[in-house]
Short mmCIF file of C-alpha atoms and ligand atoms in Angstrom, two decimals:
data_model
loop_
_atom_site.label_atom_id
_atom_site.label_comp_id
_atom_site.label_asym_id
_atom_site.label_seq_id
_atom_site.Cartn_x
_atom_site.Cartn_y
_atom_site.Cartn_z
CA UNK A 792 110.02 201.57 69.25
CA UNK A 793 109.65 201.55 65.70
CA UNK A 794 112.31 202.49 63.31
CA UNK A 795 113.06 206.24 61.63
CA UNK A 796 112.67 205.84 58.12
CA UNK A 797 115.85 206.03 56.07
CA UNK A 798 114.65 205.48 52.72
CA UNK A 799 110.83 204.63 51.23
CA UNK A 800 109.89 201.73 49.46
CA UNK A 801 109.10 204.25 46.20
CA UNK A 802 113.11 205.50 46.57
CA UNK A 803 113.98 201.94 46.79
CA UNK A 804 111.95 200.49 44.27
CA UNK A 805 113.11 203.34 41.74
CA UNK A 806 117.01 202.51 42.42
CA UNK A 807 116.59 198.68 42.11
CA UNK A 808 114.83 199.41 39.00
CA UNK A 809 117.96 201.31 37.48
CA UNK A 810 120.07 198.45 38.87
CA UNK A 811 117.63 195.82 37.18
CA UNK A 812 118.36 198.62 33.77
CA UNK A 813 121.84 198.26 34.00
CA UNK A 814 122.53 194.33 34.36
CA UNK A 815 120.09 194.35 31.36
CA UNK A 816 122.17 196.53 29.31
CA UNK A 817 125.75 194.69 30.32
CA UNK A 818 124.46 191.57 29.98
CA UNK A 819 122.15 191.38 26.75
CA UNK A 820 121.57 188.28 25.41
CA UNK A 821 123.66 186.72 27.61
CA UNK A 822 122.57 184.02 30.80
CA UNK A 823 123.61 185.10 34.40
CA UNK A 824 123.20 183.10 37.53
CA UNK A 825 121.76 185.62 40.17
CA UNK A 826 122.83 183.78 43.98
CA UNK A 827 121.41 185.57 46.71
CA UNK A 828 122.84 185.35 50.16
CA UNK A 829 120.34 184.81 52.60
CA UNK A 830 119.15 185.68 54.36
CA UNK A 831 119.22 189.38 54.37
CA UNK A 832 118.96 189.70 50.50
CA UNK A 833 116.11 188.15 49.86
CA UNK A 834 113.79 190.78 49.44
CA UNK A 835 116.45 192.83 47.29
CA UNK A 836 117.03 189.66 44.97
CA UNK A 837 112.95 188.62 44.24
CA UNK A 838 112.67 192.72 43.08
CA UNK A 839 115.91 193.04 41.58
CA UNK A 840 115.67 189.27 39.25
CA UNK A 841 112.37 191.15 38.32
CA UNK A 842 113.93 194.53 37.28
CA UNK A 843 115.85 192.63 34.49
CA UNK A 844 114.53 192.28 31.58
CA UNK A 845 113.46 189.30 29.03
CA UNK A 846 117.09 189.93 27.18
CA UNK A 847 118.86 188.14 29.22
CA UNK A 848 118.39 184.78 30.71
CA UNK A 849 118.47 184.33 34.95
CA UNK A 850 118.78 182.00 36.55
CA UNK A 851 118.49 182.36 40.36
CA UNK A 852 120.38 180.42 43.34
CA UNK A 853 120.89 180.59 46.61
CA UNK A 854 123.90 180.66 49.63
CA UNK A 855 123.97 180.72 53.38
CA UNK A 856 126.95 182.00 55.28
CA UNK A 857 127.14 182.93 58.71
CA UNK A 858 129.97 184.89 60.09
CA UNK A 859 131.52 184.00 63.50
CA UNK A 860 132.02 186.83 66.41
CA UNK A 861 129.93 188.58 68.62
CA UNK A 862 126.38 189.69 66.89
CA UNK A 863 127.84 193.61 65.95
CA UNK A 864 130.83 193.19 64.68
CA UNK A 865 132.00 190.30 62.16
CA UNK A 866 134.91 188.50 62.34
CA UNK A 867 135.93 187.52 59.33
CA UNK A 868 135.89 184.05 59.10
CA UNK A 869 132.27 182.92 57.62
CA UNK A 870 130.99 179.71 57.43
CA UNK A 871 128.80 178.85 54.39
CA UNK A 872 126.02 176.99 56.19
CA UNK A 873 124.18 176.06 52.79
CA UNK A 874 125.89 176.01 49.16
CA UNK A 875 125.35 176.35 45.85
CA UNK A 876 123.35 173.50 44.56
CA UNK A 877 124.90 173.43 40.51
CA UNK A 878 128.02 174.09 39.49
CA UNK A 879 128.54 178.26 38.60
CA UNK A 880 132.13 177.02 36.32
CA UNK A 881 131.93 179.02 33.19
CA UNK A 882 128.97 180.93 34.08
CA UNK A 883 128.44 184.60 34.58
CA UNK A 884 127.35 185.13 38.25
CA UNK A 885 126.12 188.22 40.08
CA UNK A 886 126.27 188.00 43.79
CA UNK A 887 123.60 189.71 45.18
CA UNK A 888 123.83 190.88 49.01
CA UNK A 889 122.15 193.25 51.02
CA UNK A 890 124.49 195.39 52.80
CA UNK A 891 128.74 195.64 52.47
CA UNK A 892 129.80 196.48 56.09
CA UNK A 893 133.45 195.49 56.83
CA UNK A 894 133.44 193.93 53.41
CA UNK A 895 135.19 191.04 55.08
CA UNK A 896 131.80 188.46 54.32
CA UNK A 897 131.91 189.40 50.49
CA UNK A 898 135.74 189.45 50.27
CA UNK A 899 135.95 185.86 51.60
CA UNK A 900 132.28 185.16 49.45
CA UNK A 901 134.08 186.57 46.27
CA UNK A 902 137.44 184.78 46.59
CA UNK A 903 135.51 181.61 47.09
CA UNK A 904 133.27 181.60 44.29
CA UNK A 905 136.41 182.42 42.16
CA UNK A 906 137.97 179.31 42.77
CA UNK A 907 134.81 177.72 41.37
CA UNK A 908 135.83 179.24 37.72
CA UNK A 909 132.93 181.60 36.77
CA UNK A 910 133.30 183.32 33.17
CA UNK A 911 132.89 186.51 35.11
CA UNK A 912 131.59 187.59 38.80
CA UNK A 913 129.85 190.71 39.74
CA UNK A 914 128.39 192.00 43.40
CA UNK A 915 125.42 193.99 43.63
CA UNK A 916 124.57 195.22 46.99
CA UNK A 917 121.35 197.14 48.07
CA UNK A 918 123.89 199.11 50.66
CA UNK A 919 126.75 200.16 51.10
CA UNK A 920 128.69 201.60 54.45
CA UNK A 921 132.15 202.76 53.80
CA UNK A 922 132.97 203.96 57.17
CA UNK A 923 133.05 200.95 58.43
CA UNK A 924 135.10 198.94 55.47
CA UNK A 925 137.80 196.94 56.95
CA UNK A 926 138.83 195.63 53.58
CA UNK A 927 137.94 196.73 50.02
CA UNK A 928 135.32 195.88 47.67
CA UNK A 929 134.81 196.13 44.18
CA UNK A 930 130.81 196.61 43.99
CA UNK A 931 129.55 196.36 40.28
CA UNK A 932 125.81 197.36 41.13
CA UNK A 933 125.27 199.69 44.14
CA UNK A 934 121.97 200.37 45.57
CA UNK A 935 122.79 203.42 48.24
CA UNK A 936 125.78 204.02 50.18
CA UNK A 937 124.56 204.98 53.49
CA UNK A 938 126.20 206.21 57.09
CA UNK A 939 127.13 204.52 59.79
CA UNK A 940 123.91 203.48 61.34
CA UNK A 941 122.41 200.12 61.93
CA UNK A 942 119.55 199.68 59.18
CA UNK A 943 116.90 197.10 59.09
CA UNK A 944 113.45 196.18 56.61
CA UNK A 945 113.47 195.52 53.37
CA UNK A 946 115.16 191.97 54.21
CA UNK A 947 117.48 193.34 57.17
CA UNK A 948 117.13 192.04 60.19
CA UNK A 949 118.05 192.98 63.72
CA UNK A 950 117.83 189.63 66.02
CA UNK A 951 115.90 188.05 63.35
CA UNK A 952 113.03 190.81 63.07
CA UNK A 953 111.71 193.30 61.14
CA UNK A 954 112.73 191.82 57.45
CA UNK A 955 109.26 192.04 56.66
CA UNK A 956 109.26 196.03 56.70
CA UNK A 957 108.97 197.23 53.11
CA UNK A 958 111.01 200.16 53.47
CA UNK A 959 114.72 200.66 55.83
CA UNK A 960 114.52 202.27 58.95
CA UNK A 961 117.32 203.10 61.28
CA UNK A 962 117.36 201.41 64.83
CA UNK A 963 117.21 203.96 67.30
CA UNK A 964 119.20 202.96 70.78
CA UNK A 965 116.73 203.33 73.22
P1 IMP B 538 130.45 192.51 56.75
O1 IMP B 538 130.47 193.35 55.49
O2 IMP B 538 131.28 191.28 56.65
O3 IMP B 538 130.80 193.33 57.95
O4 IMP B 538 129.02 191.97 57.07
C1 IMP B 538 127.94 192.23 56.33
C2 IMP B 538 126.77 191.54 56.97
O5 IMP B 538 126.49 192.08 58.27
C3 IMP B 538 125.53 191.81 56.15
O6 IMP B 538 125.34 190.81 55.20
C4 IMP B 538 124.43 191.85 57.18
O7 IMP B 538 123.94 190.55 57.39
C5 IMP B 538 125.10 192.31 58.44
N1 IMP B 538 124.91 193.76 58.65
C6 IMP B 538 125.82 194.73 58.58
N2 IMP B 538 125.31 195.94 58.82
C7 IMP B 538 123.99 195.73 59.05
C8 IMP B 538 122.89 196.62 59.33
O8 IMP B 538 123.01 197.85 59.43
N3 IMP B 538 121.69 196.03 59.50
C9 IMP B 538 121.49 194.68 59.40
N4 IMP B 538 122.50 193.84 59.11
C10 IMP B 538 123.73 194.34 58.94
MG1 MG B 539 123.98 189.41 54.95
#
């Protein structure tokens, strides 16, 4: 069973580009701190930190957060399993993810890392699914909005597989 392709690795390479275009152009001359939440946006954040450009200064880290619930549907309540490793107070911080669902992971994400004092905090996210929002959220750089089907590649997994596919398929239920 392998997945129905949604969108190419050329369509998605093109849009992270013009996200890449237009962090460059907000943020010139300026340093941001990229943080990636893995482990689904991996892939997007290694191609997006390359789509900016030499005007501004990155600097990339890293989070883990798992969200408690049955394996479809989150709860709510996430657990950051590994954290920032440096201090993001006074710094301006993009939080890159791979896919707003609910929105409830990235609300509780954003309202965390606020408390840390940033100088500003931004969410780009490779995918969007607003049928399925349960609470909003404000996303600065948006990759696609898509419907509600269960995607994987490009990073997205489903039980762990098929990150590794360089484009996003849709799961069919077989
Ligand atoms: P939510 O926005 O809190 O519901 O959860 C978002 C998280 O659920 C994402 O970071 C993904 O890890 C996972 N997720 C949601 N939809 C999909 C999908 O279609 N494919 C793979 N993972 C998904
Ligand atoms: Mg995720």
């Amino acid at each position: 069973m392998s997945p129905t392709i949604l969108l190419t690795a050329d369509t998605i390479a093109a849009r992270v580009h013009e996200l890449g275009r237009e962090i460059s152009e907000r943020h010139r001359g300026e340093s941001v701190v990229l943080v990636a939440v893995l482990k689904g946006s991996f892939v997007f954040a290694a191609d997006l930190a390359r789509a900016i450009d030499d005007s501004v200064t990155v600097e990339v880290e890293f989070m883990s957060v798992r969200s408690y619930g049955d394996s479809t549907e989150t709860s709510g309540v996430v657990q950051i399993t590994s954290d920032l490793t440096r201090s993001i107070e006074g710094k301006r911080v993009i939080l890159v993810e791979d896919i707003v669902d609910t929105g409830l992971t990235m609300a509780y994400l954003l309202e965390n890392l606020r408390t840390r004092g940033p100088a500003s905090l931004e969410l780009a996210s490779l995918l969007h699914k607003p049928a399925r929002a349960r609470t909003p959220v404000h996303i600065d750089y948006l990759g696609f909005t898509i419907d509600d089907v269960f995607v994987v590649g490009y990073g997205l997994d489903h039980a762990q597989r098929l990150r590794n596919l360089p484009y996003l398929g849709v799961l069919e239920e077989s």
